[in-house]
Coordinates of C-alpha atoms and ligand atoms in Angstrom, one line a residue:
M1 CA 79.5 89.8 54.2
W2 CA 80.2 90.1 57.8
H3 CA 80.7 93.7 57.8
W4 CA 77.8 94.8 55.7
L5 CA 75.4 92.6 57.8
N6 CA 76.9 94.1 61.0
A7 CA 76.7 97.6 59.6
L8 CA 73.0 97.2 58.4
M9 CA 72.0 95.5 61.8
F10 CA 73.7 98.3 63.7
L11 CA 71.8 101.0 61.9
F12 CA 68.6 99.0 62.8
L13 CA 69.7 98.8 66.5
I14 CA 70.3 102.7 66.5
V15 CA 67.0 103.6 65.0
T16 CA 65.0 101.1 67.2
G17 CA 67.1 101.9 70.1
L18 CA 66.5 105.6 69.8
S19 CA 62.9 105.1 69.3
M20 CA 62.5 103.0 72.5
Q21 CA 64.7 105.6 74.4
Y22 CA 63.1 108.9 73.3
S23 CA 59.7 108.4 71.7
S24 CA 56.7 109.2 73.8
P25 CA 54.5 106.1 74.2
D26 CA 51.5 108.0 72.8
Y27 CA 53.4 109.0 69.5
P28 CA 56.2 106.4 69.0
F29 CA 58.6 106.7 66.1
I30 CA 58.3 103.0 65.9
R31 CA 55.5 101.2 67.8
F32 CA 57.2 100.4 71.2
D33 CA 56.6 96.5 71.1
L34 CA 57.7 96.5 67.4
A35 CA 60.8 98.5 68.1
V36 CA 61.8 96.0 70.9
F37 CA 61.1 93.0 68.8
L38 CA 63.2 94.5 65.9
H39 CA 65.9 95.6 68.3
N40 CA 66.2 91.9 69.8
I41 CA 66.3 90.4 66.4
A42 CA 69.0 92.7 65.3
G43 CA 70.9 92.3 68.6
I44 CA 70.9 88.5 68.1
I45 CA 72.1 88.8 64.5
V46 CA 74.9 91.2 65.7
T47 CA 75.9 88.8 68.6
L48 CA 76.0 85.8 66.2
G49 CA 78.1 87.9 63.7
Y50 CA 80.4 88.9 66.4
F51 CA 81.3 85.3 67.1
V52 CA 82.1 85.0 63.3
F53 CA 84.3 88.0 63.5
V54 CA 86.1 86.9 66.6
I55 CA 86.6 83.2 65.3
G56 CA 87.4 84.4 61.9
N57 CA 90.3 86.7 63.4
M58 CA 91.5 83.8 65.4
V59 CA 91.7 81.2 62.5
T60 CA 92.7 83.5 59.6
S61 CA 95.7 85.9 59.1
N62 CA 93.1 88.8 59.4
G63 CA 93.7 88.8 63.2
N64 CA 97.2 89.8 62.6
F65 CA 95.9 93.3 61.6
Y66 CA 94.4 93.7 65.1
K67 CA 97.6 93.0 66.9
V68 CA 99.0 96.4 68.7
N69 CA 102.6 96.7 69.6
L70 CA 102.3 98.7 72.9
R71 CA 105.9 100.0 72.6
E72 CA 105.5 101.5 69.2
I73 CA 101.8 102.4 69.0
V74 CA 102.0 105.9 70.9
G75 CA 104.7 107.2 68.6
Q76 CA 102.6 105.9 65.5
L77 CA 99.4 107.4 66.7
K78 CA 101.0 110.7 67.0
K79 CA 102.6 110.5 63.5
Q80 CA 99.1 109.5 62.0
F81 CA 97.4 112.3 64.0
M82 CA 99.8 114.9 62.6
Y83 CA 99.2 113.6 59.2
Y84 CA 95.4 113.8 59.5
T85 CA 95.5 117.4 61.0
I86 CA 98.4 119.0 59.0
G87 CA 100.1 116.7 56.5
I88 CA 97.1 115.8 54.6
F89 CA 96.2 119.4 53.8
K90 CA 99.9 119.9 52.4
H91 CA 99.5 116.9 50.2
E92 CA 102.3 114.9 52.2
D93 CA 102.5 111.3 51.8
A94 CA 100.7 109.1 54.2
P95 CA 103.2 108.0 57.1
F96 CA 101.8 104.5 57.1
P97 CA 100.7 103.8 53.6
L98 CA 98.6 100.6 53.2
S99 CA 100.0 97.4 51.8
E100 CA 99.2 93.7 51.9
N101 CA 101.0 93.6 55.3
R102 CA 99.4 96.8 56.7
K103 CA 95.7 96.9 56.2
F104 CA 95.0 99.5 58.8
N105 CA 96.9 102.7 59.8
P106 CA 97.6 103.0 63.6
L107 CA 94.5 105.1 64.3
Q108 CA 92.3 102.7 62.3
K109 CA 93.9 99.8 64.1
V110 CA 93.3 101.2 67.7
S111 CA 89.9 102.3 67.0
Y112 CA 88.8 98.9 65.5
V113 CA 90.5 97.2 68.4
F114 CA 88.5 99.3 71.1
A115 CA 85.3 99.1 69.0
M116 CA 85.5 95.4 68.4
Y117 CA 87.3 94.0 71.4
A118 CA 86.1 96.3 74.0
F119 CA 82.8 98.0 73.4
T120 CA 81.0 95.5 71.3
P121 CA 81.3 92.8 73.8
I122 CA 80.3 95.1 76.6
M123 CA 77.3 96.1 74.5
I124 CA 76.5 92.4 73.7
I125 CA 76.9 91.3 77.3
S126 CA 74.7 93.9 78.7
G127 CA 72.2 93.6 75.9
L128 CA 71.9 89.8 76.6
G129 CA 71.5 90.7 80.3
L130 CA 68.4 92.9 79.3
L131 CA 67.1 90.1 77.1
F132 CA 67.3 87.7 80.0
P133 CA 66.7 90.0 83.1
E134 CA 66.5 87.0 85.5
T135 CA 70.3 86.7 85.0
I136 CA 70.9 90.1 86.4
I137 CA 71.9 90.7 90.1
P138 CA 68.9 92.4 91.5
Q139 CA 70.8 95.1 93.6
V140 CA 74.4 96.4 93.4
F141 CA 75.2 98.7 96.5
G142 CA 71.4 99.4 96.8
V143 CA 71.0 100.4 93.0
S144 CA 68.8 98.3 90.8
G145 CA 71.0 95.8 88.7
I146 CA 68.6 96.3 85.8
H147 CA 69.2 100.1 85.8
L148 CA 72.8 99.6 86.0
T149 CA 73.0 97.1 83.0
D150 CA 70.7 99.4 81.1
L151 CA 73.1 102.3 81.7
V152 CA 76.0 100.2 80.6
H153 CA 74.3 99.1 77.5
I154 CA 73.1 102.6 76.4
I155 CA 76.6 104.2 77.1
S156 CA 78.4 101.4 75.1
G157 CA 75.8 101.7 72.3
F158 CA 76.2 105.5 72.3
I159 CA 80.0 105.2 72.1
L160 CA 79.8 102.8 69.2
S161 CA 77.5 104.9 67.4
V162 CA 79.9 107.8 67.7
F163 CA 82.5 105.4 66.6
M164 CA 80.4 104.5 63.5
I165 CA 80.1 108.2 62.5
I166 CA 83.7 108.9 62.7
H167 CA 84.5 105.7 61.2
I168 CA 82.3 106.5 58.0
Y169 CA 83.8 109.9 57.9
F170 CA 87.4 108.7 57.9
C171 CA 86.5 106.0 55.3
T172 CA 85.9 108.8 52.9
I173 CA 89.7 109.9 53.2
G174 CA 90.9 107.2 50.7
K175 CA 92.4 107.8 47.3
T176 CA 89.0 109.1 46.1
P177 CA 86.0 109.7 48.7
T178 CA 84.4 106.4 47.5
A179 CA 87.5 104.2 47.0
N180 CA 87.5 102.5 50.5
F181 CA 83.7 101.8 50.2
K182 CA 84.2 100.2 46.8
S183 CA 87.1 98.1 48.2
M184 CA 84.8 96.8 50.9
F185 CA 82.6 95.3 48.1
T186 CA 85.3 94.2 45.6
G187 CA 88.0 93.1 48.1
W188 CA 90.7 95.1 46.3
H189 CA 92.4 98.1 47.6
Ligands
HEM201 C1 76.9 102.2 57.4 C2 77.9 101.9 58.3 C3 79.2 101.6 57.9 C4 80.2 101.9 56.7 C5 79.5 102.7 55.6 C6 81.4 101.3 57.0 C7 82.4 101.4 56.1 C8 83.7 100.8 56.2 C9 84.7 100.9 55.2 C10 84.7 101.7 53.9 C11 85.8 100.1 55.7 C12 87.0 99.7 55.1 C13 88.0 100.8 55.2 C14 89.1 100.4 56.4 O1 89.7 99.5 56.0 O2 89.2 101.0 57.3 C15 85.3 99.3 56.9 C16 86.0 98.6 57.7 C17 85.7 98.0 58.9 N1 84.6 98.5 59.6 FE1 83.0 99.5 58.9 N2 81.4 100.8 58.1 C18 80.1 100.7 58.8 C19 79.8 100.2 60.1 C20 80.6 99.6 60.9 C21 80.3 99.3 62.3 C22 78.9 99.5 62.9 C23 81.3 98.6 62.6 C24 81.5 97.9 64.1 C25 80.8 98.1 65.1 C26 82.3 98.5 61.7 C27 83.6 98.0 61.9 C28 84.5 97.9 61.0 C29 85.8 97.2 61.0 C30 86.2 96.3 62.3 C31 86.4 97.3 59.9 C32 87.7 96.6 59.4 C33 87.2 95.0 58.9 C34 88.5 94.3 58.6 O3 88.9 94.3 57.5 O4 88.9 93.5 59.4 N3 81.9 99.2 60.6 N4 84.0 100.0 57.2

């Protein structure tokens, strides 16, 4: 439920965010004030959901899947990369088959850690800053604090949008193209 609410709200954020960013005010894709309103609501839901995600990972064993062993991860990433670029086309076995103890392969793990523990909090904090602009430092080295916050927000939003596209593509490389999507509904892999 967390994941699908997050995914739906994220799509809302992307569409309303792009509309605010690129539409001409005379011919908006979504009326500007409506896009701002919907973007704010979706942003607040994603923020609340994020607390559920972080607290959920702290109090349940799901958090273990996000722990990275810094000594082993580089070698593991190389193996997984070779599998995705060469091995998979030769029908080799996956180097890190999924099990009850290993829900993510190393590439999934690292991309989820970056998305959820680095870029999402940056996006949320900068978004909250823009929602409450009175909290933003007016000037940083002569540059407007709001502009800088906006830049950080747009860059982190862009990176997370790219993450989402790659994420969805990689989710199709399961036993069958739809197997991983089904397991996100049924809970069974
Ligand atoms: C329409 C958009 C999306 C689709 C179709 C989708 C699909 C999936 C699927 C099939 C999985 C299970 C495969 C796996 O274990 O890797 C998954 C897991 C996951 N997705 Fe997504 N996703 C979407 C959007 C997002 C977004 C926007 C985020 C975060 C910004 C996200 C973060 C995650 C995380 C963290 C997991 C692992 C959850 C866990 O089990 O702890 N997803 N997603």
